[in-house]
Amino acid sequence: QVQLQESGPGLVKPSGTLSLTCAVSGGSISSSNWWSWVRQPPGKGLEWIGEIYHSGSTNYNPSLKSRVTISVDKSKNQFSLKLSSVTAADTAVYYCARWTTTDRRRYFDLWGRGTLVTVSS
Amino acid sequence: QSVLTQPPSVSGAPGQRVTISCTGSSSNIGAGYDVHWYQQLPGTAPKLLIYGNSNRPSGVPDRFSGSKSGTSASLAITGLQAEDEADYYCQSYDSSLSKVFGGGTKLTVL
């Protein structure tokens, strides 16, 4: 059974870089799925950040594209998020999620538990 | 402002039927892209509820159903139960913004 687990610092200083990793267990990151980051500010809705395929191909939310880098490490079966120049508005629970395909339908079928990142000095 | 519009809240008594709407535009739902629904119980990660407009993953009760027409989609819950109290999100693809979510709807079971 595939599981996703986010990890990284829970506190980041303003203007710094937020760095998170999502470990994939029970399955291979090189399967035919895309791997995404989604965030949720406290008390607010979900926002898609971006995604990566095991080949290294990426897609990003245009509103965050200038500050986001998503990378994959197949040897460690994990993928990572870097968000630069953070402000308090980037405070959120960050989820990693699997974008899968079934019968030509594509959707998020698996989510990590999420990790809260607070931007504060 | 979310690209997909959902009512902030809905409510119903146990056993009743409620619906949650998700309104988009010609660049997302109206363009033919699928709509998916996720349930988020308090303090937990979202969970897939409906995929491809109307398909239920294994393990999701048939009390939950989805539909799509034109630029909108709907989630219906029949036989409302206390455990259904959660936030519900629709999600689709937008030709200008890629994957997009609705703002979420809080379901209260009275």
PDB file of C-alpha atoms in Angstrom:
ATOM      1  CA  GLN A   1       0.000   0.000   0.000  1.00  0.00           C
ATOM      2  CA  VAL A   2       1.551   3.240  -1.176  1.00  0.00           C
ATOM      3  CA  GLN A   3       1.956   5.983   1.393  1.00  0.00           C
ATOM      4  CA  LEU A   4       3.201   9.563   1.204  1.00  0.00           C
ATOM      5  CA  GLN A   5       4.972  11.375   4.023  1.00  0.00           C
ATOM      6  CA  GLU A   6       5.922  15.040   4.042  1.00  0.00           C
ATOM      7  CA  SER A   7       8.903  16.319   6.015  1.00  0.00           C
ATOM      8  CA  GLY A   8      10.768  19.559   6.497  1.00  0.00           C
ATOM      9  CA  PRO A   9      11.143  22.610   8.744  1.00  0.00           C
ATOM     10  CA  GLY A  10       7.938  23.836  10.371  1.00  0.00           C
ATOM     11  CA  LEU A  11       9.190  27.416  10.623  1.00  0.00           C
ATOM     12  CA  VAL A  12      10.709  29.545   7.873  1.00  0.00           C
ATOM     13  CA  LYS A  13      11.810  33.169   8.094  1.00  0.00           C
ATOM     14  CA  PRO A  14      10.273  35.798   5.783  1.00  0.00           C
ATOM     15  CA  SER A  15      12.195  36.184   2.504  1.00  0.00           C
ATOM     16  CA  GLY A  16      13.689  32.737   3.047  1.00  0.00           C
ATOM     17  CA  THR A  17      13.156  29.506   1.136  1.00  0.00           C
ATOM     18  CA  LEU A  18      10.661  26.844   2.165  1.00  0.00           C
ATOM     19  CA  SER A  19      11.947  23.321   1.529  1.00  0.00           C
ATOM     20  CA  LEU A  20       9.888  20.155   1.887  1.00  0.00           C
ATOM     21  CA  THR A  21      10.322  16.532   0.888  1.00  0.00           C
ATOM     22  CA  CYS A  22       7.704  13.872   0.206  1.00  0.00           C
ATOM     23  CA  ALA A  23       8.813  10.280   0.718  1.00  0.00           C
ATOM     24  CA  VAL A  24       6.973   7.615  -1.270  1.00  0.00           C
ATOM     25  CA  SER A  25       6.775   4.238   0.450  1.00  0.00           C
ATOM     26  CA  GLY A  26       5.190   0.965  -0.612  1.00  0.00           C
ATOM     27  CA  GLY A  27       5.560   1.777  -4.299  1.00  0.00           C
ATOM     28  CA  SER A  28       7.857   3.327  -6.881  1.00  0.00           C
ATOM     29  CA  ILE A  29       8.014   6.992  -7.720  1.00  0.00           C
ATOM     30  CA  SER A  30       8.835   5.836 -11.239  1.00  0.00           C
ATOM     31  CA  SER A  31       5.322   4.484 -11.747  1.00  0.00           C
ATOM     32  CA  SER A  32       3.044   6.135 -14.315  1.00  0.00           C
ATOM     33  CA  ASN A  33       1.839   8.870 -11.997  1.00  0.00           C
ATOM     34  CA  TRP A  34       2.493  12.540 -11.529  1.00  0.00           C
ATOM     35  CA  TRP A  35       3.426  13.769  -8.049  1.00  0.00           C
ATOM     36  CA  SER A  36       2.033  17.054  -6.773  1.00  0.00           C
ATOM     37  CA  TRP A  37       2.259  19.599  -4.000  1.00  0.00           C
ATOM     38  CA  VAL A  38      -0.963  21.195  -2.723  1.00  0.00           C
ATOM     39  CA  ARG A  39      -1.245  23.699   0.101  1.00  0.00           C
ATOM     40  CA  GLN A  40      -3.993  24.930   2.410  1.00  0.00           C
ATOM     41  CA  PRO A  41      -3.653  28.160   4.432  1.00  0.00           C
ATOM     42  CA  PRO A  42      -5.228  27.932   7.886  1.00  0.00           C
ATOM     43  CA  GLY A  43      -9.012  27.999   7.587  1.00  0.00           C
ATOM     44  CA  LYS A  44      -8.904  28.337   3.801  1.00  0.00           C
ATOM     45  CA  GLY A  45      -9.196  26.208   0.683  1.00  0.00           C
ATOM     46  CA  LEU A  46      -6.813  24.080  -1.340  1.00  0.00           C
ATOM     47  CA  GLU A  47      -4.308  25.469  -3.835  1.00  0.00           C
ATOM     48  CA  TRP A  48      -2.346  23.385  -6.327  1.00  0.00           C
ATOM     49  CA  ILE A  49       1.339  24.344  -6.390  1.00  0.00           C
ATOM     50  CA  GLY A  50       2.830  22.111  -9.039  1.00  0.00           C
ATOM     51  CA  GLU A  51       3.753  18.593 -10.095  1.00  0.00           C
ATOM     52  CA  ILE A  52       6.573  16.422 -11.354  1.00  0.00           C
ATOM     53  CA  TYR A  53       6.917  13.170 -13.299  1.00  0.00           C
ATOM     54  CA  HIS A  54       9.730  10.720 -12.590  1.00  0.00           C
ATOM     55  CA  SER A  55      11.411  11.839 -15.818  1.00  0.00           C
ATOM     56  CA  GLY A  56      11.828  15.277 -14.278  1.00  0.00           C
ATOM     57  CA  SER A  57       9.094  17.001 -16.299  1.00  0.00           C
ATOM     58  CA  THR A  58       7.280  19.636 -14.268  1.00  0.00           C
ATOM     59  CA  ASN A  59       4.183  21.827 -14.361  1.00  0.00           C
ATOM     60  CA  TYR A  60       3.601  24.755 -12.032  1.00  0.00           C
ATOM     61  CA  ASN A  61       0.720  26.967 -10.974  1.00  0.00           C
ATOM     62  CA  PRO A  62       1.296  30.189 -12.947  1.00  0.00           C
ATOM     63  CA  SER A  63       0.633  32.278  -9.839  1.00  0.00           C
ATOM     64  CA  LEU A  64       3.578  30.638  -8.041  1.00  0.00           C
ATOM     65  CA  LYS A  65       5.774  29.618 -10.956  1.00  0.00           C
ATOM     66  CA  SER A  66       8.442  32.292 -10.442  1.00  0.00           C
ATOM     67  CA  ARG A  67       9.126  31.066  -6.897  1.00  0.00           C
ATOM     68  CA  VAL A  68       8.635  27.296  -7.152  1.00  0.00           C
ATOM     69  CA  THR A  69      10.997  24.451  -7.947  1.00  0.00           C
ATOM     70  CA  ILE A  70       9.940  20.810  -7.719  1.00  0.00           C
ATOM     71  CA  SER A  71      12.529  18.068  -8.116  1.00  0.00           C
ATOM     72  CA  VAL A  72      12.640  14.278  -7.935  1.00  0.00           C
ATOM     73  CA  ASP A  73      15.204  11.898  -6.464  1.00  0.00           C
ATOM     74  CA  LYS A  74      14.480   8.440  -7.837  1.00  0.00           C
ATOM     75  CA  SER A  75      17.306   6.834  -5.828  1.00  0.00           C
ATOM     76  CA  LYS A  76      15.565   7.899  -2.622  1.00  0.00           C
ATOM     77  CA  ASN A  77      12.028   7.447  -3.978  1.00  0.00           C
ATOM     78  CA  GLN A  78      11.070  10.984  -3.052  1.00  0.00           C
ATOM     79  CA  PHE A  79      10.298  14.380  -4.514  1.00  0.00           C
ATOM     80  CA  SER A  80      10.847  17.853  -3.132  1.00  0.00           C
ATOM     81  CA  LEU A  81       9.443  21.364  -3.088  1.00  0.00           C
ATOM     82  CA  LYS A  82      11.318  24.640  -2.832  1.00  0.00           C
ATOM     83  CA  LEU A  83       9.400  27.909  -2.525  1.00  0.00           C
ATOM     84  CA  SER A  84      11.523  31.030  -2.430  1.00  0.00           C
ATOM     85  CA  SER A  85      10.976  34.564  -1.129  1.00  0.00           C
ATOM     86  CA  VAL A  86       8.302  33.420   1.295  1.00  0.00           C
ATOM     87  CA  THR A  87       5.967  35.746   3.182  1.00  0.00           C
ATOM     88  CA  ALA A  88       3.319  35.212   5.835  1.00  0.00           C
ATOM     89  CA  ALA A  89       0.874  34.463   3.013  1.00  0.00           C
ATOM     90  CA  ASP A  90       2.778  31.233   2.375  1.00  0.00           C
ATOM     91  CA  THR A  91       1.898  29.924   5.833  1.00  0.00           C
ATOM     92  CA  ALA A  92      -0.102  26.771   5.180  1.00  0.00           C
ATOM     93  CA  VAL A  93      -0.401  23.043   5.547  1.00  0.00           C
ATOM     94  CA  TYR A  94       1.526  21.561   2.639  1.00  0.00           C
ATOM     95  CA  TYR A  95       0.347  18.239   1.213  1.00  0.00           C
ATOM     96  CA  CYS A  96       1.998  15.965  -1.293  1.00  0.00           C
ATOM     97  CA  ALA A  97      -0.395  13.988  -3.463  1.00  0.00           C
ATOM     98  CA  ARG A  98      -0.410  11.416  -6.262  1.00  0.00           C
ATOM     99  CA  TRP A  99      -2.112  12.254  -9.571  1.00  0.00           C
ATOM    100  CA  THR A 100      -3.125   8.974 -11.106  1.00  0.00           C
ATOM    101  CA  THR A 101      -4.934   7.719 -14.210  1.00  0.00           C
ATOM    102  CA  THR A 102      -7.817   5.231 -14.292  1.00  0.00           C
ATOM    103  CA  ASP A 103      -9.816   4.554 -17.452  1.00  0.00           C
ATOM    104  CA  ARG A 104      -8.385   7.768 -18.924  1.00  0.00           C
ATOM    105  CA  ARG A 105      -9.669   9.737 -15.906  1.00  0.00           C
ATOM    106  CA  ARG A 106      -6.937  11.583 -13.999  1.00  0.00           C
ATOM    107  CA  TYR A 107      -7.301  12.688 -10.398  1.00  0.00           C
ATOM    108  CA  PHE A 108      -5.639  12.865  -6.950  1.00  0.00           C
ATOM    109  CA  ASP A 109      -6.098   9.438  -5.417  1.00  0.00           C
ATOM    110  CA  LEU A 110      -3.570   9.522  -2.592  1.00  0.00           C
ATOM    111  CA  TRP A 111      -2.552  12.252  -0.159  1.00  0.00           C
ATOM    112  CA  GLY A 112       0.056  12.641   2.540  1.00  0.00           C
ATOM    113  CA  ARG A 113      -1.007  13.714   6.012  1.00  0.00           C
ATOM    114  CA  GLY A 114       0.310  17.214   5.460  1.00  0.00           C
ATOM    115  CA  THR A 115       2.817  19.366   7.293  1.00  0.00           C
ATOM    116  CA  LEU A 116       2.270  22.856   8.680  1.00  0.00           C
ATOM    117  CA  VAL A 117       4.809  25.457   7.626  1.00  0.00           C
ATOM    118  CA  THR A 118       4.702  28.828   9.363  1.00  0.00           C
ATOM    119  CA  VAL A 119       6.486  31.853   7.931  1.00  0.00           C
ATOM    120  CA  SER A 120       7.534  34.090  10.783  1.00  0.00           C
ATOM    121  CA  SER A 121      10.587  35.850  12.148  1.00  0.00           C
TER     122      SER A 121
ATOM    123  CA  GLN B   1     -11.280  34.088  -5.450  1.00  0.00           C
ATOM    124  CA  SER B   2     -11.365  30.480  -6.602  1.00  0.00           C
ATOM    125  CA  VAL B   3     -11.742  29.614 -10.267  1.00  0.00           C
ATOM    126  CA  LEU B   4     -14.473  27.132  -9.299  1.00  0.00           C
ATOM    127  CA  THR B   5     -17.302  28.536  -7.156  1.00  0.00           C
ATOM    128  CA  GLN B   6     -18.880  26.542  -4.340  1.00  0.00           C
ATOM    129  CA  PRO B   7     -21.355  27.643  -1.658  1.00  0.00           C
ATOM    130  CA  PRO B   8     -19.457  28.308   1.596  1.00  0.00           C
ATOM    131  CA  SER B   9     -21.819  26.135   3.599  1.00  0.00           C
ATOM    132  CA  VAL B  10     -24.747  23.742   3.385  1.00  0.00           C
ATOM    133  CA  SER B  11     -26.625  21.905   6.095  1.00  0.00           C
ATOM    134  CA  GLY B  12     -29.150  19.144   6.535  1.00  0.00           C
ATOM    135  CA  ALA B  13     -30.711  16.901   9.116  1.00  0.00           C
ATOM    136  CA  PRO B  14     -29.765  13.237   9.454  1.00  0.00           C
ATOM    137  CA  GLY B  15     -31.394  11.170   6.732  1.00  0.00           C
ATOM    138  CA  GLN B  16     -31.948  14.126   4.422  1.00  0.00           C
ATOM    139  CA  ARG B  17     -30.444  14.803   1.003  1.00  0.00           C
ATOM    140  CA  VAL B  18     -28.103  17.699   0.324  1.00  0.00           C
ATOM    141  CA  THR B  19     -26.380  18.911  -2.809  1.00  0.00           C
ATOM    142  CA  ILE B  20     -23.214  20.950  -3.268  1.00  0.00           C
ATOM    143  CA  SER B  21     -22.724  22.873  -6.481  1.00  0.00           C
ATOM    144  CA  CYS B  22     -19.483  23.684  -8.263  1.00  0.00           C
ATOM    145  CA  THR B  23     -19.705  26.370 -10.922  1.00  0.00           C
ATOM    146  CA  GLY B  24     -16.948  26.937 -13.439  1.00  0.00           C
ATOM    147  CA  SER B  25     -16.606  28.415 -16.911  1.00  0.00           C
ATOM    148  CA  SER B  26     -15.861  27.639 -20.536  1.00  0.00           C
ATOM    149  CA  SER B  27     -12.139  27.331 -19.737  1.00  0.00           C
ATOM    150  CA  ASN B  28     -12.545  24.509 -17.237  1.00  0.00           C
ATOM    151  CA  ILE B  29     -15.726  22.495 -16.601  1.00  0.00           C
ATOM    152  CA  GLY B  30     -17.419  23.870 -19.716  1.00  0.00           C
ATOM    153  CA  ALA B  31     -14.417  22.870 -21.812  1.00  0.00           C
ATOM    154  CA  GLY B  32     -15.147  19.249 -21.016  1.00  0.00           C
ATOM    155  CA  TYR B  33     -12.621  18.671 -18.269  1.00  0.00           C
ATOM    156  CA  ASP B  34     -13.530  16.184 -15.573  1.00  0.00           C
ATOM    157  CA  VAL B  35     -14.660  17.262 -12.115  1.00  0.00           C
ATOM    158  CA  HIS B  36     -13.535  15.399  -9.029  1.00  0.00           C
ATOM    159  CA  TRP B  37     -14.727  15.724  -5.438  1.00  0.00           C
ATOM    160  CA  TYR B  38     -12.738  15.405  -2.221  1.00  0.00           C
ATOM    161  CA  GLN B  39     -13.918  15.116   1.374  1.00  0.00           C
ATOM    162  CA  GLN B  40     -11.829  16.648   4.140  1.00  0.00           C
ATOM    163  CA  LEU B  41     -12.746  15.620   7.655  1.00  0.00           C
ATOM    164  CA  PRO B  42     -11.636  18.013  10.410  1.00  0.00           C
ATOM    165  CA  GLY B  43      -7.881  17.958  10.913  1.00  0.00           C
ATOM    166  CA  THR B  44      -7.206  15.424   8.166  1.00  0.00           C
ATOM    167  CA  ALA B  45      -5.990  15.350   4.581  1.00  0.00           C
ATOM    168  CA  PRO B  46      -8.453  15.433   1.678  1.00  0.00           C
ATOM    169  CA  LYS B  47      -9.804  12.092   0.527  1.00  0.00           C
ATOM    170  CA  LEU B  48     -11.042  11.233  -2.958  1.00  0.00           C
ATOM    171  CA  LEU B  49     -14.843  10.929  -2.996  1.00  0.00           C
ATOM    172  CA  ILE B  50     -15.859  11.111  -6.673  1.00  0.00           C
ATOM    173  CA  TYR B  51     -13.640  11.003  -9.755  1.00  0.00           C
ATOM    174  CA  GLY B  52     -14.407  11.614 -13.400  1.00  0.00           C
ATOM    175  CA  ASN B  53     -17.634  13.518 -12.606  1.00  0.00           C
ATOM    176  CA  SER B  54     -19.645  10.562 -11.334  1.00  0.00           C
ATOM    177  CA  ASN B  55     -17.429   7.604 -10.425  1.00  0.00           C
ATOM    178  CA  ARG B  56     -17.039   6.365  -6.858  1.00  0.00           C
ATOM    179  CA  PRO B  57     -13.747   4.828  -5.732  1.00  0.00           C
ATOM    180  CA  SER B  58     -13.924   1.518  -3.954  1.00  0.00           C
ATOM    181  CA  GLY B  59     -15.076   1.989  -0.374  1.00  0.00           C
ATOM    182  CA  VAL B  60     -17.099   5.166  -0.906  1.00  0.00           C
ATOM    183  CA  PRO B  61     -20.771   4.589  -0.011  1.00  0.00           C
ATOM    184  CA  ASP B  62     -23.332   4.882  -2.787  1.00  0.00           C
ATOM    185  CA  ARG B  63     -24.987   7.655  -0.748  1.00  0.00           C
ATOM    186  CA  PHE B  64     -22.475   9.894  -2.523  1.00  0.00           C
ATOM    187  CA  SER B  65     -23.030  10.711  -6.193  1.00  0.00           C
ATOM    188  CA  GLY B  66     -21.733  13.237  -8.676  1.00  0.00           C
ATOM    189  CA  SER B  67     -22.978  14.799 -11.869  1.00  0.00           C
ATOM    190  CA  LYS B  68     -21.855  17.370 -14.391  1.00  0.00           C
ATOM    191  CA  SER B  69     -23.722  19.535 -16.891  1.00  0.00           C
ATOM    192  CA  GLY B  70     -22.466  22.441 -18.935  1.00  0.00           C
ATOM    193  CA  THR B  71     -20.201  24.623 -16.828  1.00  0.00           C
ATOM    194  CA  SER B  72     -21.300  23.156 -13.488  1.00  0.00           C
ATOM    195  CA  ALA B  73     -21.081  20.017 -11.416  1.00  0.00           C
ATOM    196  CA  SER B  74     -22.870  18.779  -8.328  1.00  0.00           C
ATOM    197  CA  LEU B  75     -22.234  16.440  -5.441  1.00  0.00           C
ATOM    198  CA  ALA B  76     -25.288  14.835  -3.845  1.00  0.00           C
ATOM    199  CA  ILE B  77     -25.344  13.126  -0.483  1.00  0.00           C
ATOM    200  CA  THR B  78     -28.422  11.127   0.477  1.00  0.00           C
ATOM    201  CA  GLY B  79     -29.287   9.596   3.830  1.00  0.00           C
ATOM    202  CA  LEU B  80     -27.160  12.203   5.579  1.00  0.00           C
ATOM    203  CA  GLN B  81     -25.146  10.908   8.543  1.00  0.00           C
ATOM    204  CA  ALA B  82     -23.297  12.704  11.332  1.00  0.00           C
ATOM    205  CA  GLU B  83     -19.987  11.327  10.000  1.00  0.00           C
ATOM    206  CA  ASP B  84     -20.546  13.205   6.725  1.00  0.00           C
ATOM    207  CA  GLU B  85     -19.851  16.503   8.470  1.00  0.00           C
ATOM    208  CA  ALA B  86     -16.762  17.765   6.658  1.00  0.00           C
ATOM    209  CA  ASP B  87     -15.456  20.174   4.047  1.00  0.00           C
ATOM    210  CA  TYR B  88     -16.018  19.217   0.411  1.00  0.00           C
ATOM    211  CA  TYR B  89     -13.935  20.425  -2.522  1.00  0.00           C
ATOM    212  CA  CYS B  90     -14.472  20.148  -6.245  1.00  0.00           C
ATOM    213  CA  GLN B  91     -11.448  20.077  -8.549  1.00  0.00           C
ATOM    214  CA  SER B  92     -10.947  20.310 -12.275  1.00  0.00           C
ATOM    215  CA  TYR B  93      -8.471  21.472 -14.888  1.00  0.00           C
ATOM    216  CA  ASP B  94      -8.380  24.987 -16.283  1.00  0.00           C
ATOM    217  CA  SER B  95      -6.797  25.707 -19.645  1.00  0.00           C
ATOM    218  CA  SER B  96      -5.025  28.772 -18.236  1.00  0.00           C
ATOM    219  CA  LEU B  97      -4.177  27.686 -14.700  1.00  0.00           C
ATOM    220  CA  SER B  98      -3.878  23.908 -14.789  1.00  0.00           C
ATOM    221  CA  LYS B  99      -5.329  22.082 -11.783  1.00  0.00           C
ATOM    222  CA  VAL B 100      -7.866  24.181  -9.863  1.00  0.00           C
ATOM    223  CA  PHE B 101     -10.007  23.685  -6.773  1.00  0.00           C
ATOM    224  CA  GLY B 102     -13.265  25.157  -5.608  1.00  0.00           C
ATOM    225  CA  GLY B 103     -13.235  27.256  -2.462  1.00  0.00           C
ATOM    226  CA  GLY B 104     -14.745  24.429  -0.447  1.00  0.00           C
ATOM    227  CA  THR B 105     -18.133  23.848   1.180  1.00  0.00           C
ATOM    228  CA  LYS B 106     -18.624  23.125   4.852  1.00  0.00           C
ATOM    229  CA  LEU B 107     -21.361  20.558   5.427  1.00  0.00           C
ATOM    230  CA  THR B 108     -23.087  20.731   8.791  1.00  0.00           C
ATOM    231  CA  VAL B 109     -25.297  17.861   9.932  1.00  0.00           C
ATOM    232  CA  LEU B 110     -27.950  19.381  12.154  1.00  0.00           C
TER     233      LEU B 110
END
